[in-house]
Structures are given as structure tokens and as C-alpha cells.
């Protein structure tokens, strides 16, 4: 496998209606190189990799095609010997659930450190689960790992496969071992066959740290798929969750909280924010989640402005609504605040709910569906030009330096977001205020609220320009003949 590239797109979905993809979990204690192996097998740099232990916290999934097999790769949190309500204990529970859900496990340990007591505790759990397992001795790029490789036999998982994930060494042998193990995996037929030819609606859930993004997604899908807790900054990677809503495929992207840029100093947080920005870039609809106790913070408005600049449809979600006492008065104030603070996204829907209790969460997906339809809207050129004539007659553009500006033709050139080209005379003189007048008119008259609208003004071509140019060149050609 060649060195992977830093590619932002999700791994292509290769589901087939006959069987589900085999699920391969990459497991081990913290900082043994699981995420690096995950990226190598996926063929793309998806998971955040850092020397700091415990970077991965949630189970991150990616679809891949492996020697004719459909695979769902699962990158898991490092196994910690912790119990109770600590963050490490909740991470351990997620990893154990991933093992039980997997068809095949890659048990990774650090050959340079050798087999540790924590490796033995986790290996005992994996053996009792009965899951087929391939033992991987990572960091074998030098002789320093030879002793650790030999210790791997004591785990009772067969011969360790020697790799150096950071340097892309040993993956040919590892691929062979995975292929051999997959031959014995029996895949079940899915309970419900979903049409995979239709692309899913990609929804990014963004906001400040500890706004309740992971809790909201868990409530929407009806299970504790994502790690949650009172600690700020629990989520680090952007985690993609597949879901089916009313027969339609949906992908939720849980993201790390975004703080003010001046406060983001640590390398790990910088990588997390970059992952969030990529999720926004490739989403169709962004849900900006705000705490009902402190909504419309300056950072919230900056995130909303970023979504508008990226051309994403936006929905404002106000969570922790169960803590609000005077709900009617607060609801009215929030809608007025949205209208005044986000004039570039007039009519943006504001949905109030409690992500923890699930109260009114069912209002969110219909609101997302409406703005996604508007975001993909295509208007007829004839209707647009009839509308333009009416708008110009009602409010003509101001004359500049005593000369009129004449808008002549408008057409929609693309969707997602709706983008228009306006042809007019003296295009460079058309005031921005008049352009905003036309954009707001499109919103109101064609009911395109809450989505960014792009409008480009171009000069109307004069059909006589070419004739004048040709006529102006003729005397020059005659003069050249005379000079000869």
C-alpha cells in the first residue's frame, strides 16, 4: 500500500444488499499505533494521530474495499484498566462493545515495550469473547522490537505479524493474514435492505465545547453510540454515524467543540478543530448547537458566519431547553436574536429541544429536511427573468455618474448553494446594496430561507463589439500593405 494522502472525503461506501460488510476492530492499549494502522488500511488519513496517549476516544468507522471484501474498519479507544464513571472507564466500555460487535479483531501491541500486564488483561477479555483475532506487533522497524515480538506468543493469539505502521512496513503480510481470517467469517443478511444508490444527507453537528453534540446524536439514533460526559472536549475526532430516517439515508458527523482561535494552542486541539472544519466543508446541512443558558455567544456567531461562507445550509439548535423556565418568552427572544444577528441567513430555523431527555428532538430532522431541499433548489430561468423585470421596475438601480445601469438577464448556474449570474450593463458599477436587494428578493419571493445565496454580476456582451473591433483593424492591415 502506498503512503496515504491527506484526503478529506469519507471512504467510499461499498454496501451490497446481499450481506453486510465485515466489521474489523483495531484494538489494543493506548499509544500502540491503532489509528495509524486504521489510516493505512483505510487508504486515507481519517483518524487523528498524535504521540500523546489516549487521542482516540470514540469508535471511528470507515468503509473500505479489501481484496474483494467489503469492510467496516473500526478504530477504537485504548484499553484502560478502569471502572466506574471515569472517562477512561467509559472509553473502555466503548472498546469492549466494539469487540463484541466485530467479526474480526486486530490486537495491536507495542513490540518495543513488549507485552505489558494491561496487554494480558485485554487479551484475556478478547479470548473469552471468542472473536477471531489477528495479533499485530507494531513498531518493529528496528531490532529493538525483536524481544517484544517473541513475547507476543505468550498472549495465546497465534503468531504475531510484525509491522511498522508509521513507516508502512509489513502490511503485505498483514493483508494476507486479514484475508485468510476473513474467509472464515460468516456474515449475516441485514434485517432491512436500504437503497445505497441514493447519496446520504450529510449533517454536521457543530458548536462550542460541552454544548451537547454527542448527546444529541445518541438521542436521535436511539442508542449510546458516542462517548458523552460532563467533561468539556470529550470528542476529538469527527465521527460519522450512519442512520436511516423515514427510509432516507442520513449521516451525522459529530465534531469536536470549537473554541476561540486565540485559545487554541495545543497541537491536539488544533488537529481536532481542523477535523471539524473538514466536516463543515463536506456537509450539506450544519446544525449549530447552542446551550440554552448561554446562546448566541460571539463564538456561535463566528461559527454561523463560517458555515455561510462555506455555502452550507444552517439550522440553529437550542439544547438543554428543559432548564429554561419561561419558555414562551425565551423562544421569542431567541428568534429575534437570530433575525438580528444573522441577517446573511434570513429565516434560519431555530429549533428548541432537550438532547438529554429527548423532548422535542423530533422537530430537528424535519427542519433539516426543509433547508436541505431549499439548498438544492433549482429555479426556472423564465420565472427568474419575469421576476427580475418586476423587481427592476419597482426599484431601478441608481444611476452612477449620470448613467443608468440596466439589469438584463439572470439565470441560476448551480445549486448547493443556489448560485445566480446577473447580466447587466456597467456591471462593475452595480452597488452592493442593490445586489443585496435582489438576493433578499429571491429569498422572499422564491421561499429560499436559511441557505446561502451566491450572486455574480457580469457585464452584458455587446453584439457590436466584435464588429467594431474588426472594422478598427482593417485600416491597420491596409497601412501595413502600403508600407511593404
CSV table of C-alpha atoms in Angstrom, one decimal:
chain,number,residue,atom,x,y,z
A,1,UNK,CA,0.0,0.0,0.0
A,2,UNK,CA,1.4,3.4,-0.9
A,3,UNK,CA,1.7,6.2,1.7
A,4,UNK,CA,-1.7,7.6,2.3
A,5,UNK,CA,-2.6,11.1,1.4
A,6,UNK,CA,-4.4,13.7,3.5
A,7,UNK,CA,-7.8,13.3,1.8
A,8,UNK,CA,-10.9,14.8,3.3
A,9,UNK,CA,-13.6,12.7,1.7
A,10,UNK,CA,-15.1,9.8,3.6
A,11,UNK,CA,-14.2,6.3,2.4
A,12,UNK,CA,-16.5,5.1,-0.3
A,13,UNK,CA,-19.5,3.1,0.7
A,14,UNK,CA,-19.4,-0.4,-0.8
A,15,UNK,CA,-22.5,-1.9,0.9
A,16,UNK,CA,-24.3,-4.6,-1.0
A,17,UNK,CA,-27.9,-5.6,-0.4
A,18,UNK,CA,-27.0,-9.4,-0.1
A,19,UNK,CA,-24.8,-9.1,3.0
A,20,UNK,CA,-23.4,-6.5,5.3
A,21,UNK,CA,-19.7,-5.6,5.3
A,22,UNK,CA,-17.4,-7.5,7.6
A,23,UNK,CA,-16.6,-5.4,10.7
A,24,UNK,CA,-12.9,-5.3,11.6
A,25,UNK,CA,-12.0,-3.7,15.0
A,26,UNK,CA,-8.5,-2.5,15.7
A,27,UNK,CA,-7.9,-2.8,19.4
A,28,UNK,CA,-5.2,-2.5,22.0
A,29,UNK,CA,-4.0,-0.4,24.9
A,30,UNK,CA,-3.3,3.4,24.4
A,31,UNK,CA,-0.5,4.6,22.1
A,32,UNK,CA,0.4,1.4,20.3
A,33,UNK,CA,-0.4,2.8,16.9
A,34,UNK,CA,-4.0,1.7,16.3
A,35,UNK,CA,-5.0,4.9,14.5
A,36,UNK,CA,-2.0,4.8,12.2
A,37,UNK,CA,-2.9,1.2,11.2
A,38,UNK,CA,-6.5,2.3,10.7
A,39,UNK,CA,-5.4,5.0,8.3
A,40,UNK,CA,-3.2,2.6,6.4
A,41,UNK,CA,-5.9,0.1,6.0
A,42,UNK,CA,-8.5,2.8,5.0
A,43,UNK,CA,-6.0,4.2,2.5
A,44,UNK,CA,-6.8,7.7,3.8
A,45,UNK,CA,-5.8,9.9,6.7
A,46,UNK,CA,-9.0,9.9,8.6
A,47,UNK,CA,-8.1,9.4,12.3
A,48,UNK,CA,-6.1,11.9,14.2
A,49,UNK,CA,-2.6,10.6,15.0
A,50,UNK,CA,-0.5,12.1,17.8
A,51,UNK,CA,2.2,10.9,20.2
A,52,UNK,CA,0.0,11.7,23.1
A,53,UNK,CA,-1.7,8.6,24.6
A,54,UNK,CA,-5.5,8.4,24.5
A,55,UNK,CA,-6.1,10.6,21.4
A,56,UNK,CA,-8.9,8.3,20.1
A,57,UNK,CA,-11.9,8.2,22.4
A,58,UNK,CA,-14.9,7.3,20.3
A,59,UNK,CA,-15.1,4.3,17.9
A,60,UNK,CA,-14.5,5.7,14.5
A,61,UNK,CA,-15.7,3.8,11.5
A,62,UNK,CA,-14.8,3.9,7.8
A,63,UNK,CA,-15.8,1.8,4.8
A,64,UNK,CA,-13.2,0.2,2.7
A,65,UNK,CA,-12.7,-2.4,-0.1
A,66,UNK,CA,-10.1,-5.0,0.8
A,67,UNK,CA,-9.2,-7.7,-1.8
A,68,UNK,CA,-12.7,-8.2,-2.8
A,69,UNK,CA,-14.2,-7.9,0.7
A,70,UNK,CA,-16.4,-5.1,1.9
A,71,UNK,CA,-15.0,-3.9,5.3
A,72,UNK,CA,-16.1,-1.6,8.0
A,73,UNK,CA,-12.9,-0.6,9.8
A,74,UNK,CA,-13.3,0.4,13.5
A,75,UNK,CA,-10.6,2.5,15.2
A,76,UNK,CA,-11.1,2.1,19.0
A,77,UNK,CA,-10.0,3.9,22.1
A,78,UNK,CA,-7.0,2.5,24.0
A,79,UNK,CA,-8.0,-0.2,26.6
A,80,UNK,CA,-7.6,1.1,30.1
A,81,UNK,CA,-8.0,-0.9,33.3
A,82,UNK,CA,-10.6,1.4,34.8
A,83,UNK,CA,-14.1,1.0,36.1
A,84,UNK,CA,-16.9,3.3,37.3
A,85,UNK,CA,-17.9,6.7,35.8
A,86,UNK,CA,-14.4,7.9,34.9
A,87,UNK,CA,-13.8,9.0,31.3
A,88,UNK,CA,-11.3,6.1,30.9
A,89,UNK,CA,-13.9,3.7,32.1
A,90,UNK,CA,-16.5,4.9,29.6
A,91,UNK,CA,-13.9,4.7,26.9
A,92,UNK,CA,-13.2,1.1,27.9
A,93,UNK,CA,-16.9,0.2,27.7
A,94,UNK,CA,-17.0,1.6,24.2
A,95,UNK,CA,-14.0,-0.5,23.2
A,96,UNK,CA,-15.5,-3.7,24.7
A,97,UNK,CA,-18.7,-3.0,22.8
A,98,UNK,CA,-16.7,-2.7,19.6
A,99,UNK,CA,-15.1,-6.1,20.2
A,100,UNK,CA,-18.4,-7.7,20.7
A,101,UNK,CA,-19.8,-6.1,17.6
A,102,UNK,CA,-16.8,-7.0,15.4
A,103,UNK,CA,-16.4,-10.0,13.1
A,104,UNK,CA,-12.6,-9.9,13.3
A,105,UNK,CA,-10.2,-8.1,15.7
A,106,UNK,CA,-6.6,-6.8,15.1
A,107,UNK,CA,-5.0,-6.9,18.5
A,108,UNK,CA,-2.1,-4.4,18.4
A,109,UNK,CA,0.7,-4.2,20.9
A,110,UNK,CA,4.0,-2.2,21.0
A,111,UNK,CA,6.9,-4.6,20.2
A,112,UNK,CA,9.5,-2.1,21.6
A,113,UNK,CA,7.8,-2.1,25.0
A,114,UNK,CA,6.9,-5.8,24.9
A,115,UNK,CA,3.8,-7.4,26.4
A,116,UNK,CA,2.6,-5.4,29.4
A,117,UNK,CA,0.2,-6.5,32.2
A,118,UNK,CA,-2.5,-4.4,30.6
A,119,UNK,CA,-2.0,-6.2,27.3
A,120,UNK,CA,-2.5,-9.5,29.1
A,121,UNK,CA,-5.7,-8.3,30.8
A,122,UNK,CA,-7.2,-7.1,27.5
A,123,UNK,CA,-6.1,-10.3,25.6
A,124,UNK,CA,-7.9,-12.4,28.2
A,125,UNK,CA,-11.1,-10.4,27.5
A,126,UNK,CA,-10.7,-10.8,23.8
A,127,UNK,CA,-10.1,-14.6,24.0
A,128,UNK,CA,-13.2,-15.0,26.2
A,129,UNK,CA,-15.2,-13.1,23.6
A,130,UNK,CA,-14.5,-15.8,21.1
A,131,UNK,CA,-13.8,-13.3,18.3
A,132,UNK,CA,-11.3,-14.3,15.5
A,133,UNK,CA,-8.2,-12.3,16.2
A,134,UNK,CA,-5.0,-11.4,14.3
A,135,UNK,CA,-2.1,-10.4,16.6
A,136,UNK,CA,-0.1,-7.4,15.4
A,137,UNK,CA,3.3,-6.4,16.8
A,138,UNK,CA,3.7,-2.8,15.8
A,139,UNK,CA,6.8,-0.6,15.8
A,140,UNK,CA,9.1,-3.3,14.5
A,141,UNK,CA,11.2,-1.0,12.3
A,142,UNK,CA,14.4,-1.9,14.3
A,143,UNK,CA,15.9,-4.7,16.3
A,144,UNK,CA,14.6,-3.0,19.5
A,145,UNK,CA,11.3,-4.8,18.9
A,146,UNK,CA,12.7,-8.3,18.4
A,147,UNK,CA,12.3,-9.3,22.1
A,148,UNK,CA,8.7,-7.9,22.2
A,149,UNK,CA,7.8,-9.9,19.1
A,150,UNK,CA,8.8,-13.1,20.9
A,151,UNK,CA,6.8,-12.1,24.0
A,152,UNK,CA,3.7,-11.9,21.8
A,153,UNK,CA,3.4,-15.7,21.6
A,154,UNK,CA,2.5,-15.7,25.3
A,155,UNK,CA,-0.8,-13.9,24.6
A,156,UNK,CA,-2.2,-17.1,23.1
A,157,UNK,CA,-3.4,-15.4,19.9
A,158,UNK,CA,-1.1,-17.2,17.4
A,159,UNK,CA,1.9,-15.8,15.6
A,160,UNK,CA,2.4,-12.0,15.8
A,161,UNK,CA,2.5,-10.2,12.5
A,162,UNK,CA,5.4,-7.7,12.5
A,163,UNK,CA,4.6,-4.3,11.2
A,164,UNK,CA,5.9,-0.7,11.5
A,165,UNK,CA,2.7,1.3,10.7
A,166,UNK,CA,4.4,4.7,10.7
A,167,UNK,CA,6.9,3.6,8.1
A,168,UNK,CA,4.5,1.4,6.1
A,169,UNK,CA,6.4,-1.8,6.7
A,170,UNK,CA,5.0,-5.3,6.9
A,171,UNK,CA,1.5,-4.6,5.6
A,172,UNK,CA,1.8,-7.1,2.8
A,173,UNK,CA,2.0,-9.9,5.3
A,174,UNK,CA,-0.7,-8.3,7.5
A,175,UNK,CA,-3.1,-8.1,4.5
A,176,UNK,CA,-2.5,-11.8,3.8
A,177,UNK,CA,-3.4,-12.6,7.4
A,178,UNK,CA,-6.5,-10.5,7.3
A,179,UNK,CA,-7.6,-12.1,4.1
A,180,UNK,CA,-7.2,-15.6,5.5
A,181,UNK,CA,-9.1,-14.7,8.6
A,182,UNK,CA,-12.0,-13.1,6.6
A,183,UNK,CA,-12.5,-16.4,4.7
A,184,UNK,CA,-13.9,-18.0,7.9
A,185,UNK,CA,-16.1,-15.1,8.8
A,186,UNK,CA,-19.8,-15.7,8.3
A,187,UNK,CA,-21.8,-12.6,7.5
A,188,UNK,CA,-25.4,-12.2,8.3
A,189,UNK,CA,-28.1,-10.8,6.0
A,190,UNK,CA,-29.1,-7.3,7.1
A,191,UNK,CA,-32.6,-7.1,8.7
A,192,UNK,CA,-33.5,-4.1,6.4
A,193,UNK,CA,-32.2,-3.6,2.9
A,194,UNK,CA,-31.6,0.1,2.2
A,195,UNK,CA,-31.2,1.5,-1.2
A,196,UNK,CA,-27.5,2.6,-1.2
A,197,UNK,CA,-27.6,4.2,-4.7
A,198,UNK,CA,-29.0,7.4,-3.2
A,199,UNK,CA,-26.4,9.5,-1.5
A,200,UNK,CA,-27.0,10.2,2.2
A,201,UNK,CA,-27.8,13.6,3.6
A,202,UNK,CA,-24.6,14.7,5.4
A,203,UNK,CA,-25.4,16.6,8.6
A,204,UNK,CA,-22.6,18.1,10.7
A,205,UNK,CA,-23.4,18.9,14.4
A,206,UNK,CA,-21.1,21.8,15.5
A,207,UNK,CA,-20.8,24.2,18.4
A,208,UNK,CA,-18.7,25.2,21.3
A,209,UNK,CA,-17.3,22.6,23.7
A,210,UNK,CA,-19.7,20.8,26.0
A,211,UNK,CA,-22.8,22.0,24.1
A,212,UNK,CA,-24.2,18.5,24.0
A,213,UNK,CA,-23.5,17.5,20.4
A,214,UNK,CA,-22.7,13.8,21.1
A,215,UNK,CA,-25.7,13.5,23.5
A,216,UNK,CA,-28.0,14.9,20.7
A,217,UNK,CA,-26.8,12.3,18.2
A,218,UNK,CA,-27.2,9.5,20.7
A,219,UNK,CA,-30.8,10.6,21.3
A,220,UNK,CA,-31.5,10.9,17.6
A,221,UNK,CA,-30.3,7.4,16.7
A,222,UNK,CA,-31.7,5.8,19.9
A,223,UNK,CA,-28.5,4.3,21.4
A,224,UNK,CA,-25.4,5.3,23.2
A,225,UNK,CA,-23.1,5.2,20.2
A,226,UNK,CA,-20.9,8.2,21.2
A,227,UNK,CA,-18.9,8.9,24.3
A,228,UNK,CA,-20.5,11.6,26.4
A,229,UNK,CA,-19.8,13.1,29.8
A,230,UNK,CA,-19.7,16.3,31.8
A,231,UNK,CA,-16.1,17.0,30.8
A,232,UNK,CA,-15.5,19.6,28.1
A,233,UNK,CA,-13.7,18.4,24.9
A,234,UNK,CA,-14.6,14.7,25.2
A,235,UNK,CA,-15.0,14.4,21.4
A,236,UNK,CA,-11.7,14.8,19.4
A,237,UNK,CA,-12.3,13.1,16.0
A,238,UNK,CA,-15.2,13.9,13.7
A,239,UNK,CA,-17.2,10.7,14.0
A,240,UNK,CA,-19.6,9.7,11.2
A,241,UNK,CA,-22.8,7.9,12.2
A,242,UNK,CA,-25.0,6.3,9.6
A,243,UNK,CA,-28.7,6.4,10.2
A,244,UNK,CA,-32.0,5.8,8.3
A,245,UNK,CA,-34.8,8.3,8.9
A,246,UNK,CA,-38.2,7.7,7.2
A,247,UNK,CA,-36.5,5.4,4.6
A,248,UNK,CA,-33.8,8.0,3.8
A,249,UNK,CA,-30.1,7.6,4.5
A,250,UNK,CA,-28.6,10.2,6.8
A,251,UNK,CA,-25.0,10.7,8.0
A,252,UNK,CA,-24.4,12.5,11.3
A,253,UNK,CA,-21.0,14.0,11.8
A,254,UNK,CA,-20.2,14.5,15.5
A,255,UNK,CA,-17.4,17.1,15.8
A,256,UNK,CA,-15.1,18.5,18.4
A,257,UNK,CA,-16.1,21.7,20.1
A,258,UNK,CA,-14.7,24.9,18.6
A,259,UNK,CA,-13.3,27.5,20.9
A,260,UNK,CA,-12.0,31.0,20.1
A,261,UNK,CA,-9.0,30.8,17.8
A,262,UNK,CA,-6.8,32.7,20.3
A,263,UNK,CA,-7.4,29.9,22.9
A,264,UNK,CA,-6.5,27.0,20.7
A,265,UNK,CA,-2.8,26.4,21.3
A,266,UNK,CA,-2.2,22.6,21.9
A,267,UNK,CA,-1.4,20.6,18.7
A,268,UNK,CA,-4.1,18.0,19.5
A,269,UNK,CA,-6.8,20.7,19.7
A,270,UNK,CA,-5.6,22.3,16.5
A,271,UNK,CA,-6.0,18.9,14.8
A,272,UNK,CA,-9.4,18.4,16.2
A,273,UNK,CA,-10.6,21.8,15.0
A,274,UNK,CA,-9.2,21.1,11.5
A,275,UNK,CA,-11.2,17.9,11.5
A,276,UNK,CA,-14.3,19.9,12.5
A,277,UNK,CA,-13.7,22.4,9.6
A,278,UNK,CA,-13.4,19.5,7.2
A,279,UNK,CA,-16.7,18.1,8.4
A,280,UNK,CA,-18.4,21.5,7.8
A,281,UNK,CA,-16.8,21.7,4.4
A,282,UNK,CA,-18.3,18.4,3.2
A,283,UNK,CA,-21.6,18.6,5.0
A,284,UNK,CA,-24.9,19.6,3.3
A,285,UNK,CA,-26.6,20.9,6.4
A,286,UNK,CA,-24.9,22.2,9.6
A,287,UNK,CA,-26.7,22.1,12.9
A,288,UNK,CA,-25.2,24.8,15.1
A,289,UNK,CA,-25.9,23.6,18.6
A,290,UNK,CA,-26.1,26.2,21.4
A,291,UNK,CA,-26.7,25.9,25.1
A,292,UNK,CA,-30.0,27.5,26.1
A,293,UNK,CA,-28.3,29.1,29.2
A,294,UNK,CA,-25.7,31.0,27.0
A,295,UNK,CA,-26.9,31.1,23.4
A,296,UNK,CA,-25.6,33.4,20.7
A,297,UNK,CA,-22.1,33.8,22.1
A,298,UNK,CA,-19.6,35.6,19.9
A,299,UNK,CA,-18.1,32.2,19.0
A,300,UNK,CA,-21.5,30.9,18.0
A,301,UNK,CA,-21.9,33.8,15.6
A,302,UNK,CA,-18.5,33.2,14.1
A,303,UNK,CA,-19.2,29.6,13.5
A,304,UNK,CA,-22.5,30.5,11.8
A,305,UNK,CA,-20.7,33.0,9.6
A,306,UNK,CA,-18.1,30.3,8.7
A,307,UNK,CA,-20.9,28.0,7.6
A,308,UNK,CA,-22.4,30.7,5.4
A,309,UNK,CA,-19.0,31.4,3.8
A,310,UNK,CA,-18.6,27.7,3.1
A,311,UNK,CA,-22.1,27.7,1.5
A,312,UNK,CA,-23.7,25.2,3.9
A,313,UNK,CA,-27.4,25.2,4.9
A,314,UNK,CA,-27.8,26.1,8.6
A,315,UNK,CA,-30.2,25.1,11.4
A,316,UNK,CA,-29.9,26.6,14.8
A,317,UNK,CA,-30.4,24.1,17.6
A,318,UNK,CA,-31.1,25.3,21.2
A,319,UNK,CA,-30.5,22.4,23.5
A,320,UNK,CA,-30.9,22.0,27.3
A,321,UNK,CA,-34.4,23.5,26.8
A,322,UNK,CA,-35.6,21.6,29.8
A,323,UNK,CA,-33.6,24.0,32.0
A,324,UNK,CA,-35.5,27.1,30.7
A,325,UNK,CA,-38.3,28.3,32.9
A,326,UNK,CA,-40.2,30.9,30.8
A,327,UNK,CA,-40.1,29.0,27.5
A,328,UNK,CA,-42.5,31.2,25.6
A,329,UNK,CA,-40.7,34.5,26.3
A,330,UNK,CA,-37.3,32.9,25.7
A,331,UNK,CA,-38.4,31.4,22.4
A,332,UNK,CA,-39.5,34.8,21.1
A,333,UNK,CA,-36.2,36.4,22.2
A,334,UNK,CA,-34.1,33.8,20.6
A,335,UNK,CA,-35.8,34.1,17.2
A,336,UNK,CA,-35.5,37.9,17.3
A,337,UNK,CA,-31.8,37.5,18.2
A,338,UNK,CA,-31.3,35.1,15.2
A,339,UNK,CA,-33.0,37.5,12.8
A,340,UNK,CA,-30.9,40.5,14.0
A,341,UNK,CA,-27.5,38.7,14.4
A,342,UNK,CA,-27.6,36.5,11.2
A,343,UNK,CA,-29.0,38.8,8.6
A,344,UNK,CA,-27.0,37.0,5.9
A,345,UNK,CA,-29.1,33.9,6.6
A,346,UNK,CA,-32.5,35.4,7.0
A,347,UNK,CA,-35.2,33.0,8.1
A,348,UNK,CA,-32.8,30.5,9.6
A,349,UNK,CA,-34.9,27.9,11.6
A,350,UNK,CA,-34.4,27.9,15.3
A,351,UNK,CA,-35.4,24.6,17.0
A,352,UNK,CA,-35.6,24.2,20.8
A,353,UNK,CA,-35.3,20.8,22.4
A,354,UNK,CA,-33.6,18.8,25.2
A,355,UNK,CA,-30.9,16.5,23.8
A,356,UNK,CA,-30.7,14.7,27.1
A,357,UNK,CA,-34.4,13.9,27.7
A,358,UNK,CA,-35.3,13.8,24.0
A,359,UNK,CA,-38.1,16.4,24.5
A,360,UNK,CA,-39.0,18.0,21.1
A,361,UNK,CA,-35.9,16.4,19.4
A,362,UNK,CA,-38.3,15.1,16.7
A,363,UNK,CA,-38.6,18.6,15.4
A,364,UNK,CA,-35.0,18.8,14.3
A,365,UNK,CA,-34.9,16.4,11.3
A,366,UNK,CA,-37.9,17.8,9.6
A,367,UNK,CA,-36.3,21.3,9.8
A,368,UNK,CA,-33.1,19.8,8.4
A,369,UNK,CA,-35.0,18.3,5.5
A,370,UNK,CA,-36.7,21.6,4.6
A,371,UNK,CA,-33.4,23.6,4.5
A,372,UNK,CA,-31.7,20.8,2.6
A,373,UNK,CA,-34.4,20.9,-0.1
A,374,UNK,CA,-34.1,24.7,-0.4
A,375,UNK,CA,-30.3,24.3,-0.5
A,376,UNK,CA,-30.7,22.0,-3.6
A,377,UNK,CA,-33.4,24.1,-5.2
A,378,UNK,CA,-33.3,24.8,-9.0
A,379,UNK,CA,-35.3,27.8,-10.3
A,380,UNK,CA,-36.6,28.1,-13.8
A,381,UNK,CA,-34.8,30.7,-15.9
A,382,UNK,CA,-38.1,32.1,-17.4
A,383,UNK,CA,-39.5,32.6,-13.9
A,384,UNK,CA,-36.3,34.3,-12.7
A,385,UNK,CA,-36.3,36.8,-15.6
A,386,UNK,CA,-40.0,37.6,-15.2
A,387,UNK,CA,-39.2,38.2,-11.5
A,388,UNK,CA,-36.2,40.4,-12.5
A,389,UNK,CA,-38.3,42.6,-14.7
A,390,UNK,CA,-40.8,43.2,-11.9
A,391,UNK,CA,-38.0,43.9,-9.4
A,392,UNK,CA,-36.2,46.4,-11.6
A,393,UNK,CA,-39.5,48.2,-12.5
A,394,UNK,CA,-40.4,48.5,-8.8
A,395,UNK,CA,-36.9,49.7,-7.7
A,396,UNK,CA,-34.4,50.5,-10.6
A,397,UNK,CA,-30.7,50.6,-9.8
A,398,UNK,CA,-29.3,54.0,-9.0
A,399,UNK,CA,-27.6,56.0,-11.8
A,400,UNK,CA,-23.8,56.2,-11.4
A,401,UNK,CA,-22.1,59.4,-12.8
A,402,UNK,CA,-25.3,60.2,-14.6
A,403,UNK,CA,-25.5,56.9,-16.5
A,404,UNK,CA,-28.1,54.2,-15.9
A,405,UNK,CA,-27.3,50.6,-15.0
A,406,UNK,CA,-29.6,48.2,-16.8
A,407,UNK,CA,-30.0,44.6,-15.4
A,408,UNK,CA,-30.9,42.5,-18.5
A,409,UNK,CA,-30.8,38.8,-17.7
A,410,UNK,CA,-30.5,36.4,-14.7
A,411,UNK,CA,-30.0,32.6,-14.6
A,412,UNK,CA,-29.2,30.0,-11.9
A,413,UNK,CA,-25.9,28.3,-12.7
A,414,UNK,CA,-25.6,25.8,-9.9
A,415,UNK,CA,-27.3,24.5,-6.7
A,416,UNK,CA,-25.9,23.6,-3.3
A,417,UNK,CA,-25.9,26.5,-2.5
A,418,UNK,CA,-28.2,28.3,-5.1
A,419,UNK,CA,-25.9,30.4,-7.3
A,420,UNK,CA,-27.1,33.0,-9.8
A,421,UNK,CA,-25.4,35.1,-12.6
A,422,UNK,CA,-26.8,38.5,-13.3
A,423,UNK,CA,-26.0,40.1,-16.7
A,424,UNK,CA,-26.2,43.9,-16.8
A,425,UNK,CA,-24.6,46.9,-18.4
A,426,UNK,CA,-21.8,48.6,-16.4
A,427,UNK,CA,-21.6,45.5,-14.1
A,428,UNK,CA,-18.6,46.9,-12.2
A,429,UNK,CA,-20.7,49.9,-11.1
A,430,UNK,CA,-23.6,48.0,-9.6
A,431,UNK,CA,-23.8,48.9,-5.9
A,432,UNK,CA,-23.5,46.1,-3.3
A,433,UNK,CA,-26.7,47.4,-1.7
A,434,UNK,CA,-28.7,46.7,-4.9
A,435,UNK,CA,-27.2,43.2,-5.1
A,436,UNK,CA,-28.4,42.5,-1.6
A,437,UNK,CA,-31.8,43.9,-2.6
A,438,UNK,CA,-32.0,41.2,-5.3
A,439,UNK,CA,-30.7,38.4,-3.1
A,440,UNK,CA,-33.3,39.2,-0.4
A,441,UNK,CA,-35.9,39.4,-3.1
A,442,UNK,CA,-35.0,35.9,-4.2
A,443,UNK,CA,-35.3,34.7,-0.6
A,444,UNK,CA,-38.7,36.2,-0.1
A,445,UNK,CA,-40.3,35.6,-3.5
A,446,UNK,CA,-39.0,32.0,-4.0
A,447,UNK,CA,-39.1,31.0,-0.4
A,448,UNK,CA,-35.4,30.2,-0.1
A,449,UNK,CA,-34.7,30.9,3.6
A,450,UNK,CA,-31.8,29.8,5.8
A,451,UNK,CA,-29.5,28.9,2.9
A,452,UNK,CA,-26.6,31.0,1.5
A,453,UNK,CA,-27.3,32.6,-1.9
A,454,UNK,CA,-24.5,33.5,-4.3
A,455,UNK,CA,-24.9,36.1,-7.0
A,456,UNK,CA,-22.3,37.1,-9.5
A,457,UNK,CA,-22.7,40.2,-11.7
A,458,UNK,CA,-21.2,40.1,-15.2
A,459,UNK,CA,-21.1,42.6,-18.0
A,460,UNK,CA,-23.7,42.1,-20.7
A,461,UNK,CA,-21.9,41.3,-24.0
A,462,UNK,CA,-22.4,43.9,-26.8
A,463,UNK,CA,-23.0,42.1,-30.1
A,464,UNK,CA,-21.5,45.1,-31.9
A,465,UNK,CA,-18.2,44.9,-30.1
A,466,UNK,CA,-16.7,42.3,-32.4
A,467,UNK,CA,-17.8,44.2,-35.5
A,468,UNK,CA,-16.2,47.4,-34.2
A,469,UNK,CA,-13.0,45.6,-33.3
A,470,UNK,CA,-12.8,44.1,-36.8
A,471,UNK,CA,-13.6,47.4,-38.5
A,472,UNK,CA,-10.9,49.1,-36.4
A,473,UNK,CA,-8.3,46.6,-37.6
A,474,UNK,CA,-9.0,46.9,-41.3
A,475,UNK,CA,-7.2,50.2,-41.8
A,476,UNK,CA,-4.2,48.9,-39.9
A,477,UNK,CA,-3.9,45.9,-42.3
A,478,UNK,CA,-4.1,48.3,-45.3
A,479,UNK,CA,-1.4,50.5,-43.9
A,480,UNK,CA,0.9,47.5,-43.4
A,481,UNK,CA,0.4,46.5,-47.1
A,482,UNK,CA,1.3,50.1,-48.2
A,483,UNK,CA,4.4,50.1,-46.1
A,484,UNK,CA,5.6,47.0,-47.7
